[in-house]
Short mmCIF file of C-alpha atoms in Angstrom, two decimals:
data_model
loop_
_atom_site.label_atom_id
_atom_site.label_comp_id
_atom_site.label_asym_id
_atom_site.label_seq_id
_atom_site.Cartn_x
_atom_site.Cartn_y
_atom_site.Cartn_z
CA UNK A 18 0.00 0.00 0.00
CA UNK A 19 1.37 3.58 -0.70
CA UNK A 20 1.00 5.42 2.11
CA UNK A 21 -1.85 7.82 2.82
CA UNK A 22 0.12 10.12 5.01
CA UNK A 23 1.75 11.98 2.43
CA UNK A 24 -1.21 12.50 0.66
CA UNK A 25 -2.79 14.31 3.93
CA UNK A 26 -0.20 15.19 6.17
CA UNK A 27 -1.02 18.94 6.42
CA UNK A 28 -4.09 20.22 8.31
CA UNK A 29 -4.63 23.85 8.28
CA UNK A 30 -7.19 25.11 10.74
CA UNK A 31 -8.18 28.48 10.15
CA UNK A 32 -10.26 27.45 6.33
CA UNK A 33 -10.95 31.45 5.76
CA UNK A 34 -6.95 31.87 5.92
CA UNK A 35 -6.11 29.29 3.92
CA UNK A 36 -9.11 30.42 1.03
CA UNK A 37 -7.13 33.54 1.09
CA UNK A 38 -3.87 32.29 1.19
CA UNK A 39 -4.49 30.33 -1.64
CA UNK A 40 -5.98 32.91 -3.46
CA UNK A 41 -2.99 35.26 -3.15
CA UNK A 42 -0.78 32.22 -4.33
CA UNK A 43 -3.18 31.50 -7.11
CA UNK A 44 -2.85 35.57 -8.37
CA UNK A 45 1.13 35.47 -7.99
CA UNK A 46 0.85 32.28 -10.24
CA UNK A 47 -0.51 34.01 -12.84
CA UNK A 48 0.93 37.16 -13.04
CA UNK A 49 4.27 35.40 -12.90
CA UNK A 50 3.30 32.95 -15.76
CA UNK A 51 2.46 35.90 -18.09
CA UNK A 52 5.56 38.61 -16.80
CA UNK A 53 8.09 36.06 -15.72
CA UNK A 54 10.41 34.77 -18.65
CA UNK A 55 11.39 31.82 -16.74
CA UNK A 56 7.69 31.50 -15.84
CA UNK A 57 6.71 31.84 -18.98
CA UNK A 58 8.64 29.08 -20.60
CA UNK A 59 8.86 26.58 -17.38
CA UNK A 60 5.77 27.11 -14.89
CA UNK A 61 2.55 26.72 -16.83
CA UNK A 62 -0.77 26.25 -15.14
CA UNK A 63 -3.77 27.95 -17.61
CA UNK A 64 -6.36 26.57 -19.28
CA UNK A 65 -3.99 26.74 -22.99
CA UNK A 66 -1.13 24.76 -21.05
CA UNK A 67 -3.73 21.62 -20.50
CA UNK A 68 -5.27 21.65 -23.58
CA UNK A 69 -1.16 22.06 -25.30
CA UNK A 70 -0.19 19.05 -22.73
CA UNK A 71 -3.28 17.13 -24.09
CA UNK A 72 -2.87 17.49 -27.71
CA UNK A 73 0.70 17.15 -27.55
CA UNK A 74 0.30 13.82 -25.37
CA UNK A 75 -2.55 12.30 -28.09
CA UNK A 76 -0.60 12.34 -30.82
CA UNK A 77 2.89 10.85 -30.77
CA UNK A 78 4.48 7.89 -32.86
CA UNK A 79 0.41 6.56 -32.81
CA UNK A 80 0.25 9.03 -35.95
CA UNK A 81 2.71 6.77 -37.55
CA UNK A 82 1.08 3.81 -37.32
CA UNK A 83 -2.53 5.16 -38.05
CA UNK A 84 -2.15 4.50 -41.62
CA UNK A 85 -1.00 0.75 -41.09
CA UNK A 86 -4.09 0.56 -39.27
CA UNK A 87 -6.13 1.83 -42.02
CA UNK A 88 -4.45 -1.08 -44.15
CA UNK A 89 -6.18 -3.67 -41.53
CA UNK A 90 -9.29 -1.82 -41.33
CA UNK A 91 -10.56 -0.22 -44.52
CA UNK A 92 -10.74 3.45 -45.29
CA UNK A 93 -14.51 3.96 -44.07
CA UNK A 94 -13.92 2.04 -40.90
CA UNK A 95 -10.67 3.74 -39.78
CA UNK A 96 -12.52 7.38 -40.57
CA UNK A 97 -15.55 5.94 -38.68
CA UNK A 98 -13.75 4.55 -36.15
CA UNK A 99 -11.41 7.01 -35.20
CA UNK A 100 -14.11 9.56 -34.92
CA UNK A 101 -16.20 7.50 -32.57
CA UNK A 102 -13.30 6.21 -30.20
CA UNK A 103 -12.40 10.16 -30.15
CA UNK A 104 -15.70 10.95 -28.88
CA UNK A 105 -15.55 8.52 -26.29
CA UNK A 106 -11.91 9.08 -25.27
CA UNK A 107 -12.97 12.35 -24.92
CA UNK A 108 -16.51 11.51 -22.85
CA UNK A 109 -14.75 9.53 -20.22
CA UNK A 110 -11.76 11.88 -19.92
CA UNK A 111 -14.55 14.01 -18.67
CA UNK A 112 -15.67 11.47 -16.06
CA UNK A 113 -11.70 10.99 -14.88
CA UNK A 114 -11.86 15.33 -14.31
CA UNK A 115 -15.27 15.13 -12.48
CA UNK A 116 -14.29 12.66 -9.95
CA UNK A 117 -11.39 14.33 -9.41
CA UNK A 118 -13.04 17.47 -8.82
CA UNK A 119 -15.41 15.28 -6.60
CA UNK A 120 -12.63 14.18 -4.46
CA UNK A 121 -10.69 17.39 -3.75
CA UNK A 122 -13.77 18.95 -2.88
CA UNK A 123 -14.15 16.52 -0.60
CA UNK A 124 -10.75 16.26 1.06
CA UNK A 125 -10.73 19.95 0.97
CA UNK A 126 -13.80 20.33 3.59
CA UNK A 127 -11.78 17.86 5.35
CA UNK A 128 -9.14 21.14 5.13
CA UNK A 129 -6.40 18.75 3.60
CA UNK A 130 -4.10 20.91 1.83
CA UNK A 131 -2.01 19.38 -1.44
CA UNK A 132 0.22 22.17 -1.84
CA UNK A 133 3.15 19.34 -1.79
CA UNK A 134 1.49 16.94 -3.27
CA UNK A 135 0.27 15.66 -7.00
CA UNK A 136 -2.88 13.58 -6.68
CA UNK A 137 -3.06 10.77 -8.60
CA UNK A 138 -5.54 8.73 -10.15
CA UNK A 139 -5.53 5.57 -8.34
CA UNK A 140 -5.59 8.30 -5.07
CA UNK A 141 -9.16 9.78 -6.65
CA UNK A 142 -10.55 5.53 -6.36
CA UNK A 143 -9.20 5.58 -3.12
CA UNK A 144 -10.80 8.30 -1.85
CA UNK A 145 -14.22 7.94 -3.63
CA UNK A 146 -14.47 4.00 -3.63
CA UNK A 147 -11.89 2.30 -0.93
CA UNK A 148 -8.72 0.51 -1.39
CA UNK A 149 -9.53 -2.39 -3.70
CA UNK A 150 -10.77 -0.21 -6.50
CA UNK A 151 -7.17 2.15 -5.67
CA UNK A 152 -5.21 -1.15 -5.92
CA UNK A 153 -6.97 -2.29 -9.87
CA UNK A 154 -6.30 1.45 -10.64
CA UNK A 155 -2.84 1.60 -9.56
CA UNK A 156 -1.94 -1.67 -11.42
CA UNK A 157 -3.75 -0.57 -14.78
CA UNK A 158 -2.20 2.92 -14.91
CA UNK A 159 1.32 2.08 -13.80
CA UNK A 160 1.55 -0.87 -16.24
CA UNK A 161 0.02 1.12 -19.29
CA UNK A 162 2.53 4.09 -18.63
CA UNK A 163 5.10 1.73 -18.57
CA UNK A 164 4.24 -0.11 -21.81
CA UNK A 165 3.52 3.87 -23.37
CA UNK A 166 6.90 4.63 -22.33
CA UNK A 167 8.71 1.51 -23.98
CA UNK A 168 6.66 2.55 -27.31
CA UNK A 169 8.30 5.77 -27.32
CA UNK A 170 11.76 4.23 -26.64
CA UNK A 171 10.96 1.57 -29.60
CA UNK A 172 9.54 4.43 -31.50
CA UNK A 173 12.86 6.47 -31.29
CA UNK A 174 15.07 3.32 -32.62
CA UNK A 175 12.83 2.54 -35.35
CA UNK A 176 12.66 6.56 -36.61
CA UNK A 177 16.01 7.29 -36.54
CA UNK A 178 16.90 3.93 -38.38
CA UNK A 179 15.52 5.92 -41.53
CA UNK A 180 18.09 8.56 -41.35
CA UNK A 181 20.76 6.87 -40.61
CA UNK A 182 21.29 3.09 -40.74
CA UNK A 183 24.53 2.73 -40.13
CA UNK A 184 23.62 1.62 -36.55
CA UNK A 185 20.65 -1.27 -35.71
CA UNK A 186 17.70 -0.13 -33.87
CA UNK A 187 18.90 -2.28 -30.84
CA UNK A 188 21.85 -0.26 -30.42
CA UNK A 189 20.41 3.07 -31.43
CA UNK A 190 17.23 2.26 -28.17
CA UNK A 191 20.47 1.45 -26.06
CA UNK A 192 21.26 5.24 -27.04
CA UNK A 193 17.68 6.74 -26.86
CA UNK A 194 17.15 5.09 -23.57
CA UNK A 195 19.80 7.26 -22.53
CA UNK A 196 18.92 10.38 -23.53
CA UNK A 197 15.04 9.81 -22.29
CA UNK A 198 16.43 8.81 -18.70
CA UNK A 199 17.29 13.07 -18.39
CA UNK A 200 13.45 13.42 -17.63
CA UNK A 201 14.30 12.54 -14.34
CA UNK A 202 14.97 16.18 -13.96
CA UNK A 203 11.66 17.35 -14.84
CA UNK A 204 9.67 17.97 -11.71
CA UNK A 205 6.02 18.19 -12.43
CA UNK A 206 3.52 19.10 -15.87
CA UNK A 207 3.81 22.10 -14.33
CA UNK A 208 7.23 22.34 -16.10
CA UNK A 209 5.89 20.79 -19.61
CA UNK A 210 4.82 24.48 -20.99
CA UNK A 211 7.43 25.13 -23.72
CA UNK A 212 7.70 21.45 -24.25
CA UNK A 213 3.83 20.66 -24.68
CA UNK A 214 3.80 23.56 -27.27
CA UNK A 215 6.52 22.75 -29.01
CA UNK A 216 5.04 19.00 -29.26
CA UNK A 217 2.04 19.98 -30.66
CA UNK A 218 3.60 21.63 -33.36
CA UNK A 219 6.26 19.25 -34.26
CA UNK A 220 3.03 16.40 -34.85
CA UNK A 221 1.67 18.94 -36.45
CA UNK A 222 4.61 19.38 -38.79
CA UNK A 223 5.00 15.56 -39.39
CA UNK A 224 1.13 14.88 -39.97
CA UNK A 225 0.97 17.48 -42.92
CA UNK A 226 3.52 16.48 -44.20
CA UNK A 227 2.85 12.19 -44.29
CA UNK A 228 -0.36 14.09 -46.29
CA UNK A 229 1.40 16.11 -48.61
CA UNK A 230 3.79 13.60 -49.16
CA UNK A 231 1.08 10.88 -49.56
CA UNK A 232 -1.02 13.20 -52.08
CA UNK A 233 2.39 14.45 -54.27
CA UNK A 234 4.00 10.84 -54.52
CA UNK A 235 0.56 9.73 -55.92
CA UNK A 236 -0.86 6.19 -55.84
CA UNK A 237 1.77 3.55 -56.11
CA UNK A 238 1.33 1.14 -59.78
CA UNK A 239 -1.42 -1.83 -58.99
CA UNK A 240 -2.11 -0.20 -55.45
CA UNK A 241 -4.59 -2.71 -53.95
CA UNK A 242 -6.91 -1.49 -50.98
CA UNK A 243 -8.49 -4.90 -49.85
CA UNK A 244 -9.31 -4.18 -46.79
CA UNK A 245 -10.70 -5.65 -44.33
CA UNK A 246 -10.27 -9.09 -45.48
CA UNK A 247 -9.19 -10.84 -41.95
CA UNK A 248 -11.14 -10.32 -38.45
CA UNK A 249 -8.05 -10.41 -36.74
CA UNK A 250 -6.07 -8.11 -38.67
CA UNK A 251 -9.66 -5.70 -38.63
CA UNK A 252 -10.12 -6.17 -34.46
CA UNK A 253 -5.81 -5.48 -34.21
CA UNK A 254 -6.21 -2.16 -36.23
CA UNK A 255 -9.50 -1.03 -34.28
CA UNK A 256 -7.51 -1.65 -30.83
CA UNK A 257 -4.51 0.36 -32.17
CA UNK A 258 -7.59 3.44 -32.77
CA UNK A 259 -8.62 2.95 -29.24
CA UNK A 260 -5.08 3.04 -28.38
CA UNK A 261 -4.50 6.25 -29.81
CA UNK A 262 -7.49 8.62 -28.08
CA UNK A 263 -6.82 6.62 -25.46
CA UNK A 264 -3.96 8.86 -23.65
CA UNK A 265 -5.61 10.23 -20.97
CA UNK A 266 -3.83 8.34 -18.29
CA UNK A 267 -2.26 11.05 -17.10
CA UNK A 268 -5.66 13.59 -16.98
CA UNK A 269 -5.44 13.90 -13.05
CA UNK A 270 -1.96 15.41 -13.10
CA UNK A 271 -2.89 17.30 -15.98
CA UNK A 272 -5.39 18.73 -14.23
CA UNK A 273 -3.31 18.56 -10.86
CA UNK A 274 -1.05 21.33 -12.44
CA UNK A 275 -3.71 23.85 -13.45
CA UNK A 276 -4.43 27.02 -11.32
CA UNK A 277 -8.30 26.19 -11.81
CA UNK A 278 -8.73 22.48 -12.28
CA UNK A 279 -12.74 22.98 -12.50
CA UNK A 280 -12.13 24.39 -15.71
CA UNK A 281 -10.75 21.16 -17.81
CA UNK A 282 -13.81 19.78 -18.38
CA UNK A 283 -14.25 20.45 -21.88
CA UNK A 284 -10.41 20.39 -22.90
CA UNK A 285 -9.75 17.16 -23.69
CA UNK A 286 -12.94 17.45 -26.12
CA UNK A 287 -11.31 20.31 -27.36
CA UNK A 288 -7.84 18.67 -28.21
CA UNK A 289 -9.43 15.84 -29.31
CA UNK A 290 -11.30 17.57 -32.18
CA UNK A 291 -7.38 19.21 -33.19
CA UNK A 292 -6.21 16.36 -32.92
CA UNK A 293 -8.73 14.93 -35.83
CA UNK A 294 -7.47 17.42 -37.96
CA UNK A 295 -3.92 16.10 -37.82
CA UNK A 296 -4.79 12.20 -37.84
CA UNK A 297 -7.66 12.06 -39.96
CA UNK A 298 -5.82 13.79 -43.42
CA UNK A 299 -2.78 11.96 -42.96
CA UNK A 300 -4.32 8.39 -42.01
CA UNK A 301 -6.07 8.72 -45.36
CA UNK A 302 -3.67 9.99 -47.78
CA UNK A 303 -0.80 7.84 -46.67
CA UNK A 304 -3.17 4.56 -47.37
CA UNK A 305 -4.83 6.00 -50.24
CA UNK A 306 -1.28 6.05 -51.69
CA UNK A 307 0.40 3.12 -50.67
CA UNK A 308 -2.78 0.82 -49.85
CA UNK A 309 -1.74 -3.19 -48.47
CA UNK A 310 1.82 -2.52 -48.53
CA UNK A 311 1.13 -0.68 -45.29
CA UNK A 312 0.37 -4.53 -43.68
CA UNK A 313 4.23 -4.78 -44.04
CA UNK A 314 5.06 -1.17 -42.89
CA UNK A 315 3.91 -0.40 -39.70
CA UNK A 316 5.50 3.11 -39.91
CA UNK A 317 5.06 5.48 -42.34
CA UNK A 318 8.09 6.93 -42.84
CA UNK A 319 9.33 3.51 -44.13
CA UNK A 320 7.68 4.05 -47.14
CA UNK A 321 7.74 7.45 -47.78
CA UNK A 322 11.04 8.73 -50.03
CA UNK A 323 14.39 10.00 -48.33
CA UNK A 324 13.83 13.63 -48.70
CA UNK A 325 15.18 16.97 -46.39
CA UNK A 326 11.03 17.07 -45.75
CA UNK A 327 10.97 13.32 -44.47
CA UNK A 328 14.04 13.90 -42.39
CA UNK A 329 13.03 17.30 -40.81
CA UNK A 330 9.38 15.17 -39.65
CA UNK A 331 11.73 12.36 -38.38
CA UNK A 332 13.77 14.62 -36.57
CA UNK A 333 10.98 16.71 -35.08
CA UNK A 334 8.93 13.18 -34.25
CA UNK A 335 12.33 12.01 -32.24
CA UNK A 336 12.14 15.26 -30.01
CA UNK A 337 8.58 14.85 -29.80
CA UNK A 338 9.30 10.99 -28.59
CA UNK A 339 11.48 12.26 -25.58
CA UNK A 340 8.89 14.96 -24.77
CA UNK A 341 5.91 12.44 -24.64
CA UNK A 342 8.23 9.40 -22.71
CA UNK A 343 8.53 12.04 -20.29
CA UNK A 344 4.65 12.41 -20.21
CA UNK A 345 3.96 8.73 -19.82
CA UNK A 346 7.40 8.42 -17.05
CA UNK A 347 6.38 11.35 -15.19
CA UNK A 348 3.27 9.86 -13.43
CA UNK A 349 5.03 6.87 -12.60
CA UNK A 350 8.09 8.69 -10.68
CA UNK A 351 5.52 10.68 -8.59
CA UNK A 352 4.22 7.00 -7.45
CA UNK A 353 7.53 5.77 -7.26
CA UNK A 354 8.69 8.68 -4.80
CA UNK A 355 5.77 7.83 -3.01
CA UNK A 356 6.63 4.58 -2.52
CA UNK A 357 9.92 5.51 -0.94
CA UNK A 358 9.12 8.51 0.70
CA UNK A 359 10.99 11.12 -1.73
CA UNK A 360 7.67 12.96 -2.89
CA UNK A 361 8.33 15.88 -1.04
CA UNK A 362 11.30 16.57 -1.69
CA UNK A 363 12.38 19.52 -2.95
CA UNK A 364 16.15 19.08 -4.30
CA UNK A 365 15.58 17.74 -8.01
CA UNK A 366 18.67 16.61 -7.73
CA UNK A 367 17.59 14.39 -5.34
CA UNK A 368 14.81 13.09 -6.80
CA UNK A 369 16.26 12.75 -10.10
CA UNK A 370 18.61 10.14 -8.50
CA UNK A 371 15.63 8.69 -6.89
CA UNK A 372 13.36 8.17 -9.97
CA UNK A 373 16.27 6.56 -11.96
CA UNK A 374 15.20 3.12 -10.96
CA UNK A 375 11.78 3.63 -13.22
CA UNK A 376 13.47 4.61 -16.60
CA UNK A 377 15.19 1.04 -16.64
CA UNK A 378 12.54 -1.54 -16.73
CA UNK A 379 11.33 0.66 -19.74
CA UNK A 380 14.90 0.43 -21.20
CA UNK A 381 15.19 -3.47 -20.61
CA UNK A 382 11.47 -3.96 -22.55
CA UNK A 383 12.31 -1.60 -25.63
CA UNK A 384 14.80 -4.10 -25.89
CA UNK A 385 13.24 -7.38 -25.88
CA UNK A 386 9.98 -6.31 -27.73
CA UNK A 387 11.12 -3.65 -30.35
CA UNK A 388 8.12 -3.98 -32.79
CA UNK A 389 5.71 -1.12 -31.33
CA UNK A 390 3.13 -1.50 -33.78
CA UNK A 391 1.99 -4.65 -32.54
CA UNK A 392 2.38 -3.18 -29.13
CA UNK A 393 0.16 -0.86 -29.57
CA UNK A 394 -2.81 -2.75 -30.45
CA UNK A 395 -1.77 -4.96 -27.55
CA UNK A 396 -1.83 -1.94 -24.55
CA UNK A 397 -4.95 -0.66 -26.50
CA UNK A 398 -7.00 -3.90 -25.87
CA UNK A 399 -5.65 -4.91 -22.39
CA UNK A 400 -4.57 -1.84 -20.50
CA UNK A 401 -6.34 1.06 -22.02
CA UNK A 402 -9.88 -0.74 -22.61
CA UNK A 403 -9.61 -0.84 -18.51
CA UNK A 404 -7.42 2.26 -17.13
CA UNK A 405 -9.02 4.69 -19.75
CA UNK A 406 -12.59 3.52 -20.81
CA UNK A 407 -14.00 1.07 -18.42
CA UNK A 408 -13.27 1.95 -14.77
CA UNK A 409 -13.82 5.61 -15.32
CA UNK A 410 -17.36 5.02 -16.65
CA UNK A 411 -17.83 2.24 -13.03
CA UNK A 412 -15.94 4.54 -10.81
CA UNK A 413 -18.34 7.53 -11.57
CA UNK A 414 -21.44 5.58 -11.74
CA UNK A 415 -20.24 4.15 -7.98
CA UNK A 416 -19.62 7.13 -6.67
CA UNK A 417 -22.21 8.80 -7.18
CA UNK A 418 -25.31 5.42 -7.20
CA UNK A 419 -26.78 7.47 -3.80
CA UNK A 420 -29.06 9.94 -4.21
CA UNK A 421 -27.22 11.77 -1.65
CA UNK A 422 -24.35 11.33 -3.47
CA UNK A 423 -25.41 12.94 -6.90
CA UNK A 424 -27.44 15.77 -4.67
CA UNK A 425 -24.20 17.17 -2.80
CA UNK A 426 -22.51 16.32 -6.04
CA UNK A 427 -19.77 18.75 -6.81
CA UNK A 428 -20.13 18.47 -10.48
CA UNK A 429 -23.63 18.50 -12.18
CA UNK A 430 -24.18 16.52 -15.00
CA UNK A 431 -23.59 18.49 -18.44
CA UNK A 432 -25.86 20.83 -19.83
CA UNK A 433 -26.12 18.63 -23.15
CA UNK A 434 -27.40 15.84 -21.00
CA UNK A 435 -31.02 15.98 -19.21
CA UNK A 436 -30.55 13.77 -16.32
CA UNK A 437 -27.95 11.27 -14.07
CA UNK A 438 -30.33 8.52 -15.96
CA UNK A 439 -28.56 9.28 -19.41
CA UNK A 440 -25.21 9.66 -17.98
CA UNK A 441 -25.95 5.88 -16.41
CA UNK A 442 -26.90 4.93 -19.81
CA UNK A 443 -23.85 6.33 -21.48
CA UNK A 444 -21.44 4.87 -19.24
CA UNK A 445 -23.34 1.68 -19.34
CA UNK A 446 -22.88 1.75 -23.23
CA UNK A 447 -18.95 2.41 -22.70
CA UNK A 448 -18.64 -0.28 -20.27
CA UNK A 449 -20.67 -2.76 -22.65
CA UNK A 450 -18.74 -2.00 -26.06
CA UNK A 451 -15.28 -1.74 -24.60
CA UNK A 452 -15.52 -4.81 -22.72
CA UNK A 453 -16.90 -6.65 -25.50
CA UNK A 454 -14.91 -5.22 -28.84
CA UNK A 455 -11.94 -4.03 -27.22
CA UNK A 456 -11.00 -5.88 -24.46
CA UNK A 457 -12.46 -8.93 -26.15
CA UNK A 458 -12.40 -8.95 -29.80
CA UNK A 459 -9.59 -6.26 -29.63
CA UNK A 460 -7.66 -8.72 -26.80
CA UNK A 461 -7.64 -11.69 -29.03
CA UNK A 462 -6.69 -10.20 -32.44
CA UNK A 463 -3.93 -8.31 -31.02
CA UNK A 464 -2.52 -10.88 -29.18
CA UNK A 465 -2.47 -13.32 -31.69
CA UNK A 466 -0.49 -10.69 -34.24
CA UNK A 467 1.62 -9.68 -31.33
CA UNK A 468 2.93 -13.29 -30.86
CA UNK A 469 3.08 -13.61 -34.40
CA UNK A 470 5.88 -11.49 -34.31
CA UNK A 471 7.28 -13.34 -31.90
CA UNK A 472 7.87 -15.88 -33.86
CA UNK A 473 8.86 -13.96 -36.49
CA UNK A 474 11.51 -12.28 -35.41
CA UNK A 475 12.12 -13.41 -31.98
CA UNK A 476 12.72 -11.64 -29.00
CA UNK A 477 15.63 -9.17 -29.03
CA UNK A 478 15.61 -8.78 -32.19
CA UNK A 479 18.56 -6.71 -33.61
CA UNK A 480 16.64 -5.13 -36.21
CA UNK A 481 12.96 -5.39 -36.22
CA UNK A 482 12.09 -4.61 -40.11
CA UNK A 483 14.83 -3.13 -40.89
CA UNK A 484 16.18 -3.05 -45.06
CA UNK A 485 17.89 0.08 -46.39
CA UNK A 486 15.81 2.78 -45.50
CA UNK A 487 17.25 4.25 -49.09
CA UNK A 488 16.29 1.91 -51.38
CA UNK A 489 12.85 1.24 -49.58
CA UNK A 490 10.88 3.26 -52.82
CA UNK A 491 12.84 2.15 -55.66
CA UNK A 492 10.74 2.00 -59.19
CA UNK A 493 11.36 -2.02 -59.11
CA UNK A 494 9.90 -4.58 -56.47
CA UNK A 495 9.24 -3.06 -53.94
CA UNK A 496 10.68 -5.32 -50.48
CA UNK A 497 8.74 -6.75 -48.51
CA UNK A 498 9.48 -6.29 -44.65
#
């Protein structure tokens, strides 16, 4: 059990004070973050610095592989599909920021001050529905932002292999494991400002371009689109989809580092529908171009001709990489400190040294399983179904199944909705399909491809598809990967 202590340590007993106090703090904030250069850069907390960390955290190397999952699913099902696992991404990243308004309301009453403290997810179950449900939440979370964080590692390798492939991906994750291990030094998303914005932009770079690309380079001679042809190949491409709106693992500290967190309701809704701009356009015109070779090429880059455009998009996707492995790591050092009693700390120094012990596990799997496409699908279907779908849809309709409950409840349902009935309904819905197509349809297919490759290429493998990144678009045959 982590221990509570930390979490609620320091009681303040005069309530008016500490209103004031806090609001004082709260004004300083914000003058400093629009006057202070250092604030300005470093110590974001608006409304623009969640929806940046949000948008920037949706998209990463998922944009990629969108277009290999169009090659499994079909151009109307990936548009179709991508729209409606957006919408519901975005539906239940609005539960996740209602019950944790719900719960620091609560604890707040209770005068429990988090002024050194992030709250955490698995923290909000504990305090709303008792240890067993913080104990599932803990293990779902902390495993998928482990597996997110190997992606990006994988990710890294298999990018910069199509600049320069002098060196294997093995050896070039050995490197990029390296580098990534620096965001030990970043304290808190308070500190992701400059980085979130500079994210978003770079996947914004890289996604007009795979279209532009795509659309100049034209359809490639006898360019078959066939499917979907093969249920698991359809179910593997849908759980990569769910996969990528899924990213919302890290809402609560999102929201943690905001001046007002009451007001991120609607963001993720908001990034969300940016974010379609960006993987919609390039999804398409990438598949449209290249059709079932994609099966073969789970990133698009590999097919895509060695030009200054396609290395400036690799380049700014490797930056990105780091940026979002710090997104995914960052949760998991605050539980780690938390574990060992660092959390408060204040020298980064200190707890730079202390988180260390996270970034390796993540190092050691980029390793043995270096073919993220595959992974995707497979942390789509058995860790995101749960941590991002399903038990914030139960959690909220637990916490508030008292009519008490949903009376003193600190967040009224939405003004599009008429009642807590259809909220019930809609979260019944999410529960139902999630737990049925992706856990379950999604959980076999991508298993099945995932040990596929496997057997393929084995475990370890030096250099998971890897030919001449050069020659990949030569007039003749085309390789096959």
């Amino acid at each position: 059990m982590l221990p509570q202590k930390q979490a609620e340590e320091a009681i303040v007993p005069n309530t008016n004070e500490t209103e004031h106090e806090g609001k004082e703090e709260e004004k300083e904030e914000e003058e400093q973050s629009i006057f202070g250069v250092k604030s300005l850069l470093w110590h974001g907390g608006s409304v623009w610095d969640a929806w940046f960390s949000c948008a920037s955290n949706q998209v990463a190397q998922v944009l990629l592989t969108l277009p290999y999952s169009f090659s499994q699913l079909g151009m109307l099902s990936g548009i179709l599909l991508q729209i409606f696992y957006g919408i519901l991404g975005s539906w239940t990243a609005y539960l996740i920021s209602v019950l944790y308004v719900e719960y620091r309301s609560r604890k707040e009453k209770e005068n429990v001050s988090f002024k050194n403290h992030v709250i955490q997810w698995f923290e909000v179950l504990d305090g709303l529905l008792g240890p067993y449900w913080k104990a599932v939440g803990l293990a779902f979370n902390c495993t998928f932002l482990l597996f997110g964080s190997v992606i990006q590692l994988i990710a890294c390798a298999s990018n910069i292999y199509y600049i320069n492939d002098r060196l294997d991906k093995r050896t070039w994750t050995y490197i990029f494991g390296a580098c990534c291990a620096t965001t030990v030094f970043i304290p808190s998303f308070h500190n992701y400002r400059i980085w979130s914005f500079l994210g978003l932009g770079m996947t914004t770079y890289t996604a007009w371009y795979l279209t532009i690309a795509a659309l100049i380079h034209g359809q490639d001679d006898g360019v078959a689109h066939s499917a979907p042809k093969k249920a698991v190949l359809y179910f593997t491409g849908a759980t990569n989809i769910l996969y990528t709106f899924g990213g919302h693992a890290v809402t609560v500290e999102i929201m943690h580092a905001m001046w007002k967190p009451q007001k991120f309701k609607y963001i993720y809704l908001f990034a969300t529908l940016y974010v379609f701009t960006l993987t919609l356009p390039s999804a398409s015109a990438v598949y449209w171009a290249f059709g079932d070779q994609l099966l073969n090429h789970s990133n698009a880059f590999s097919l895509l001709p060695k030009t200054c455009w396609r290395d400036a998009a690799v380049i700014l996707m490797l930056i990105h990489q780091f940026i979002t492995f710090g997104f995914a790591c960052t949760p998991l050092y605050f539980v780690w400190e938390k574990v060992i009693g660092m959390h408060d700390t204040k020298s980064i120094c200190l707890r730079a040294l202390a988180r260390l012990p996270v970034v390796i596990p993540i190092w050691f799997l980029a390793i043995i399983f270096p073919f993220f496409g595959p992974i995707n699908s497979a942390v789509g279907a058995l860790l995101v179904s749960f941590t991002v779908y399903i038990i914030p849809a139960l959690a909220h309709m637990l916490t508030y199944r008292k009519a008490s409950a949903r009376q003193n409840a600190a967040e009224k349902p939405p003004v599009f909705l008429s009642s807590w009935t259809a909220m019930y309904a809609i979260n019944i819905f999410v529960v139902g399909w999630v737990l049925v197509v992706g856990f379950g349809f999604g959980g076999w297919a991508s298993m099945t491809n995932f040990v596929r490759q496997v057997d393929t290429f084995g475990l370890f493998a030096k250099c998971y598809q890897c030919k001449n990144p050069t020659t990949l678009h030569q007039p003749a045959s085309p390789p096959h990967h």
